[in-house]
Amino acid sequence: MARTQGSHSDITGPRIRAAALQLFARHGYAAVSMRQIAKEVGVQAGALYNYTPDKQSLLFRLMRTHMDELLSARAARGDFATAVEALEDFTRFHIRFHSERPEEVFIAYMELRNLSPDNFATIEALRRQYEDELEAIVQRGISEGAFAVSDTKIPAMAVIAMLTGVNTWFSSGGRLSLDEVETIYWNMVRKAVAA
Amino acid sequence: MARTQGSHSDITGPRIRAAALQLFARHGYAAVSMRQIAKEVGVQAGALYNYTPDKQSLLFRLMRTHMDELLSARAARGDFATAVEALEDFTRFHIRFHSERPEEVFIAYMELRNLSPDNFATIEALRRQYEDELEAIVQRGISEGAFAVSDTKIPAMAVIAMLTGVNTWFSSGGRLSLDEVETIYWNMVRKAVAA
DNA sequence: GTCTATAGGGGGATAGAC
DNA sequence: GTCTATCCCCCTATAGAC
């Protein structure tokens, strides 16, 4: 028996999430209505509820997917002989991964307060996991005698804040290529923690 | 003739702005209603319009005041003999000023997209002015031979992003005093740009 | 799966009494 | 200056036809 249902279901779902991603990033979750999302997709508002139980779940799914992709892309990176090499890899990975997903990154930082408490806890745990990976690199560098910092958590937070800041100004057609930007940041990061 | 009007006007205005500040910071501009603000102040919603022409102006005034205070506090800092000293002063000033005003800082970063185009341009110009002051310090450090960075704008953005990040985790009752935090950051900033 | 229609609730802002 | 009352609009989410 051929399935007669589901003719559009495989395409409408992704299109809803793509529209929500762009609209949430541009105007903010609270300022975007389900009607706007529906209009962007080309369906009526009621049809959205075939794909998401509610607006909150739509936001959560975008953030959850983003964090999962971040952590698995990060996990796919190899091991490194020294903490310095690991830190350079982290620096370049972070800048590149985030610059390729400006909308997701923006939402991940700006819409945390619009998550329900449970959803917030889930996202927060994933974010913490990512930070811990950098903190471990800092710790390793100290053990190896390559880094000299009087704390591990603060340098990790400082480096992530600094690198994520690239997204606020970088544009791919600008004065510098992403590769050049990576190198400038890596030089600053390297020196900042160096012994 | 004694003025009989204005009995509450001197106090209600500030209370409205204080309530809006807290609510906007906590829930976001778009998610907060004029009725909520009024309730927090203890007046009816219509009374708010004696103090602001509309909701947008309320947001703008908060951001404008914050940026004005930032720039004048910064201007009150003295001159310094070397770029290194100027950079240390900037670092400590930025962390302290921002950590004392978490709600204002949060709004200044998160609600830019909810400003009308004209209001956005005004705030953006003030923010740019602040960044330019740091960029000038970086430029000076290069001239003096004290700093070695292959760009001036990117290090300025990187340092500001790093320092502002303190607000995402610092709490005054925590493991470290603000003074200790300042010193940790200053060591990283100093080394990051050092020749 | 999508539509139309609607329930049920807020929203920003204004008018006019006091 | 503040209140009550209201205009007119939009919101999320659901029900039921097709």
XYZ file of C-alpha atoms (C1' of nucleotides) in Angstrom:
426
model
C 0.000 0.000 0.000
C 1.471 3.312 -1.018
C 1.376 6.043 1.534
C -0.902 8.766 0.328
C -0.272 11.041 3.259
C 2.732 13.188 3.968
C 3.057 14.817 0.608
C 4.342 18.093 2.054
C 5.330 17.022 5.505
C 8.950 16.385 4.695
C 9.457 19.857 3.341
C 7.135 22.048 5.384
C 8.742 21.181 8.724
C 12.225 22.331 7.713
C 10.812 25.411 6.053
C 8.984 26.355 9.248
C 12.166 26.021 11.253
C 14.146 27.999 8.697
C 11.576 30.796 8.757
C 11.436 30.811 12.546
C 15.223 30.904 12.707
C 15.472 33.961 10.497
C 12.567 35.814 12.086
C 13.597 35.066 15.681
C 17.152 36.176 14.914
C 16.014 39.387 13.255
C 13.173 40.523 15.522
C 13.388 38.376 18.638
C 11.243 35.481 19.776
C 8.713 37.573 21.682
C 8.249 40.010 18.806
C 7.564 37.335 16.175
C 4.077 35.860 15.809
C 3.096 32.446 14.575
C 1.186 34.235 11.828
C 4.389 35.871 10.590
C 6.158 32.534 10.476
C 3.234 30.962 8.636
C 3.161 33.786 6.120
C 6.873 33.372 5.432
C 6.343 29.664 4.787
C 3.192 30.206 2.745
C 0.695 28.370 4.947
C -1.978 29.399 7.408
C -1.086 29.768 11.076
C -3.045 26.718 12.155
C -0.960 24.474 9.921
C 2.157 25.182 11.978
C 0.703 23.131 14.798
C 1.090 19.986 12.722
C 4.831 20.447 13.203
C 5.261 21.918 16.641
C 3.101 21.613 19.742
C 3.618 25.309 20.463
C 5.833 28.312 19.856
C 8.103 27.541 22.797
C 8.965 24.107 21.392
C 9.868 25.696 18.099
C 12.408 27.939 19.833
C 13.728 25.111 21.958
C 14.240 22.823 18.997
C 16.291 25.462 17.184
C 18.516 26.012 20.201
C 18.826 22.350 21.039
C 19.789 21.438 17.483
C 22.356 24.195 17.423
C 23.993 23.056 20.646
C 23.991 19.424 19.555
C 25.675 20.353 16.297
C 28.228 22.479 18.131
C 29.142 19.664 20.494
C 29.352 16.979 17.845
C 31.390 19.146 15.479
C 33.696 19.832 18.376
C 33.908 16.143 19.290
C 34.924 15.341 15.712
C 38.145 17.263 16.223
C 41.133 15.071 16.887
C 43.447 14.927 19.852
C 46.476 17.134 20.028
C 50.028 16.634 21.201
C 50.153 19.810 23.288
C 47.745 22.181 24.996
C 48.973 24.964 22.728
C 47.918 23.024 19.658
C 44.607 22.121 21.247
C 43.966 25.775 22.062
C 44.771 26.883 18.541
C 42.366 24.285 17.216
C 39.662 25.394 19.614
C 40.148 29.024 18.658
C 39.937 28.433 14.940
C 37.087 25.951 15.297
C 35.029 28.303 17.454
C 35.405 31.280 15.140
C 34.658 29.279 12.023
C 31.738 27.290 13.383
C 30.070 30.359 14.845
C 30.672 32.620 11.878
C 28.960 30.068 9.652
C 25.773 30.163 11.743
C 25.137 33.763 12.740
C 21.372 33.361 13.234
C 21.671 30.262 15.407
C 24.388 31.857 17.523
C 22.414 35.041 17.965
C 19.347 33.142 19.099
C 21.379 30.908 21.387
C 22.638 33.961 23.266
C 19.650 36.281 23.115
C 16.704 33.992 23.685
C 17.843 32.083 26.740
C 15.456 34.079 28.905
C 12.517 33.098 26.729
C 13.021 29.393 27.390
C 10.840 27.630 29.904
C 12.775 26.653 33.061
C 13.173 23.041 31.930
C 14.281 23.955 28.460
C 16.666 26.542 29.868
C 18.286 23.952 32.100
C 18.824 21.645 29.136
C 20.456 24.295 26.969
C 22.488 25.623 29.849
C 23.917 22.167 30.525
C 25.051 21.847 26.919
C 26.622 25.286 26.958
C 28.414 24.406 30.159
C 29.712 21.226 28.580
C 31.271 23.245 25.771
C 32.883 25.675 28.206
C 34.268 22.776 30.190
C 36.121 21.518 27.149
C 37.964 24.792 26.859
C 38.604 24.900 30.577
C 40.206 21.457 30.343
C 42.567 22.734 27.673
C 43.542 25.662 29.903
C 44.121 23.273 32.790
C 46.268 21.054 30.623
C 48.337 24.018 29.462
C 49.035 24.966 33.042
C 50.107 21.399 33.849
C 52.418 21.386 30.855
C 53.929 24.657 31.988
C 52.922 26.310 28.727
C 50.211 28.567 30.177
C 50.418 30.974 33.088
C 47.019 32.087 34.331
C 45.848 32.306 37.928
C 42.484 30.661 37.214
C 40.998 28.250 34.673
C 37.297 29.133 34.532
C 37.761 32.857 33.965
C 40.231 32.485 31.098
C 37.870 29.976 29.481
C 34.926 32.389 29.742
C 37.091 35.281 28.600
C 38.309 33.455 25.508
C 34.822 32.308 24.512
C 33.387 35.804 24.969
C 36.184 37.276 22.915
C 35.837 34.763 20.086
C 32.056 34.868 19.920
C 32.335 38.637 19.590
C 33.574 38.087 16.042
C 29.980 37.508 15.030
C 28.999 41.049 15.944
C 31.126 42.604 13.238
C 32.484 40.005 10.795
C 31.137 40.010 7.268
C 32.540 37.648 4.688
C 32.949 40.347 2.073
C 34.897 42.647 4.358
C 38.450 43.851 4.733
C 39.740 40.571 6.169
C 39.180 36.938 5.292
C 37.996 34.576 7.972
C 41.398 32.939 7.889
C 43.117 36.230 8.659
C 40.650 36.936 11.436
C 41.324 33.524 12.953
C 45.032 34.204 12.943
C 44.699 37.619 14.584
C 42.550 36.128 17.355
C 44.804 33.137 17.779
C 47.773 35.423 18.324
C 45.902 37.300 21.035
C 44.612 34.149 22.709
C 48.007 32.492 22.585
C 49.753 35.455 24.167
C 46.996 36.078 26.729
C 47.488 32.721 28.406
C 51.161 32.135 27.599
C 53.683 31.487 30.346
C 1.285 81.758 43.406
C 2.274 78.402 44.714
C 2.342 75.568 42.244
C -0.356 73.115 43.161
C 0.490 70.700 40.387
C 3.311 68.235 40.198
C 2.880 66.556 43.534
C 3.976 63.140 42.287
C 5.623 64.006 39.033
C 9.114 64.191 40.432
C 8.950 60.713 41.810
C 6.716 58.782 39.414
C 8.922 59.401 36.391
C 12.032 57.819 37.932
C 9.981 54.964 39.314
C 8.573 54.219 35.882
C 12.055 54.112 34.397
C 13.327 51.937 37.226
C 10.472 49.480 36.731
C 10.930 49.441 32.970
C 14.657 48.864 33.412
C 14.148 45.836 35.603
C 11.331 44.343 33.567
C 13.008 44.900 30.194
C 16.218 43.364 31.515
C 14.440 40.358 32.945
C 11.875 39.550 30.266
C 12.856 41.587 27.233
C 11.302 44.725 25.787
C 8.872 42.940 23.492
C 7.636 40.643 26.228
C 6.865 43.408 28.728
C 3.581 45.306 28.537
C 2.866 48.854 29.613
C 0.299 47.374 31.983
C 3.023 45.329 33.712
C 5.198 48.401 34.145
C 2.257 50.363 35.536
C 1.430 47.606 37.974
C 5.014 47.552 39.249
C 4.875 51.309 39.835
C 1.409 51.191 41.352
C -0.448 53.315 38.823
C -2.822 52.621 35.961
C -1.435 52.098 32.459
C -2.814 55.374 31.130
C -0.797 57.356 33.679
C 2.476 56.208 32.105
C 1.749 58.379 29.107
C 2.215 61.498 31.237
C 5.891 60.553 31.346
C 6.648 58.976 28.001
C 5.045 59.503 24.604
C 5.222 55.764 23.949
C 6.914 52.519 24.884
C 9.705 52.957 22.344
C 10.764 56.275 23.899
C 10.929 54.629 27.287
C 13.405 52.065 25.961
C 15.387 54.675 24.098
C 15.703 56.933 27.125
C 17.100 54.072 29.212
C 19.686 53.210 26.587
C 20.585 56.803 25.839
C 21.077 57.627 29.506
C 23.236 54.563 29.954
C 25.492 55.441 27.040
C 25.760 59.080 28.156
C 26.787 57.979 31.618
C 29.307 55.537 30.204
C 30.931 58.184 28.053
C 31.045 60.849 30.710
C 32.392 58.479 33.349
C 35.033 57.482 30.856
C 35.843 61.108 30.028
C 36.372 61.816 33.713
C 39.376 59.504 33.717
C 42.679 61.324 33.570
C 45.431 61.154 31.008
C 48.154 58.572 31.298
C 51.866 58.619 30.722
C 51.941 55.442 28.662
C 49.563 53.357 26.559
C 50.064 50.468 28.963
C 48.786 52.560 31.846
C 45.902 53.845 29.754
C 44.949 50.287 28.809
C 45.040 49.129 32.405
C 42.793 52.021 33.362
C 40.389 51.231 30.535
C 40.271 47.570 31.524
C 39.538 48.224 35.169
C 37.109 51.029 34.382
C 35.149 48.926 31.906
C 34.779 45.951 34.213
C 33.798 48.071 37.201
C 31.399 50.380 35.401
C 29.617 47.528 33.662
C 29.459 45.238 36.667
C 27.742 48.004 38.628
C 24.943 48.298 36.048
C 24.017 44.794 34.936
C 20.462 45.658 33.866
C 21.494 48.669 31.797
C 24.288 46.721 30.122
C 22.031 43.794 29.345
C 19.442 46.048 27.754
C 22.082 47.992 25.836
C 23.226 44.763 24.165
C 19.978 42.851 23.809
C 17.477 45.469 22.798
C 19.321 47.196 19.978
C 17.089 45.479 17.446
C 13.977 46.852 19.122
C 15.028 50.453 18.584
C 13.516 52.437 15.759
C 16.031 53.138 12.971
C 16.685 56.694 14.166
C 17.115 55.670 17.768
C 19.353 52.800 16.738
C 21.613 55.141 14.814
C 21.972 57.403 17.850
C 22.887 54.601 20.225
C 25.176 52.994 17.685
C 27.108 56.248 17.283
C 27.674 56.461 21.038
C 28.801 52.859 21.213
C 31.180 53.464 18.350
C 32.583 56.484 20.141
C 33.415 54.328 23.141
C 35.091 51.695 20.975
C 37.118 54.379 19.252
C 38.606 55.425 22.568
C 39.962 51.951 23.120
C 41.164 51.728 19.546
C 43.127 54.956 20.073
C 44.850 53.416 23.080
C 45.806 50.379 21.007
C 47.127 52.650 18.268
C 49.152 54.606 20.781
C 50.627 51.432 22.228
C 51.783 50.373 18.792
C 53.394 53.775 18.202
C 55.180 53.536 21.516
C 56.422 50.081 20.613
C 54.714 48.595 23.663
C 52.034 46.678 21.769
C 52.389 44.230 18.890
C 49.108 43.539 17.134
C 48.519 43.417 13.393
C 45.308 45.477 13.570
C 43.745 48.075 15.866
C 39.995 47.656 15.404
C 39.900 43.911 16.006
C 41.907 44.001 19.228
C 39.645 46.808 20.469
C 36.507 44.770 19.720
C 38.096 41.641 21.163
C 39.012 43.335 24.429
C 35.583 44.916 24.854
C 33.817 41.617 24.148
C 36.052 39.828 26.610
C 35.564 42.394 29.367
C 31.820 42.751 28.920
C 31.569 38.994 29.253
C 32.287 39.409 32.961
C 28.674 40.445 33.399
C 27.413 37.037 32.281
C 28.885 35.267 35.289
C 30.147 37.699 37.932
C 28.268 37.897 41.211
C 29.518 40.098 43.997
C 29.187 37.391 46.627
C 31.155 34.842 44.649
C 34.525 33.207 44.836
C 36.441 36.267 43.658
C 36.205 39.959 44.480
C 35.777 42.427 41.673
C 39.298 43.625 42.306
C 40.689 40.153 41.803
C 38.626 39.722 38.648
C 39.945 43.018 37.294
C 43.494 41.873 37.900
C 43.003 38.522 36.180
C 41.530 40.237 33.131
C 44.171 42.923 33.097
C 46.889 40.280 33.018
C 45.264 38.617 30.022
C 44.651 41.891 28.193
C 48.178 43.116 28.888
C 49.777 39.955 27.558
C 47.408 39.637 24.589
C 48.568 42.900 23.041
C 52.098 43.034 24.433
C 55.105 43.354 22.128
C -2.011 18.405 5.926
C -4.098 22.359 5.231
C -7.875 25.341 5.470
C -11.395 28.617 7.692
C -13.286 30.165 11.770
C -13.146 31.219 16.364
C -12.418 31.005 21.404
C -10.367 33.648 24.858
C -7.096 36.762 26.131
C -3.709 40.848 25.925
C -1.597 44.523 23.538
C -0.605 50.050 22.825
C -2.564 54.131 23.114
C -6.320 57.764 23.812
C -10.614 60.357 25.806
C -12.721 62.541 29.265
C -14.047 62.735 34.277
C -12.151 64.238 38.546
C -1.671 63.524 37.429
C -4.314 59.875 37.819
C -8.298 57.195 37.024
C -11.836 54.478 34.403
C -13.380 53.081 30.155
C -12.668 52.037 25.645
C -11.050 51.698 20.640
C -9.094 48.679 17.634
C -5.809 45.533 16.826
C -3.073 41.226 17.314
C -1.904 37.098 19.849
C -1.658 31.636 20.717
C -3.959 27.715 20.196
C -7.876 24.701 18.945
C -12.097 22.701 16.324
C -13.925 20.833 12.559
C -14.548 20.841 7.380
C -12.277 19.113 3.332
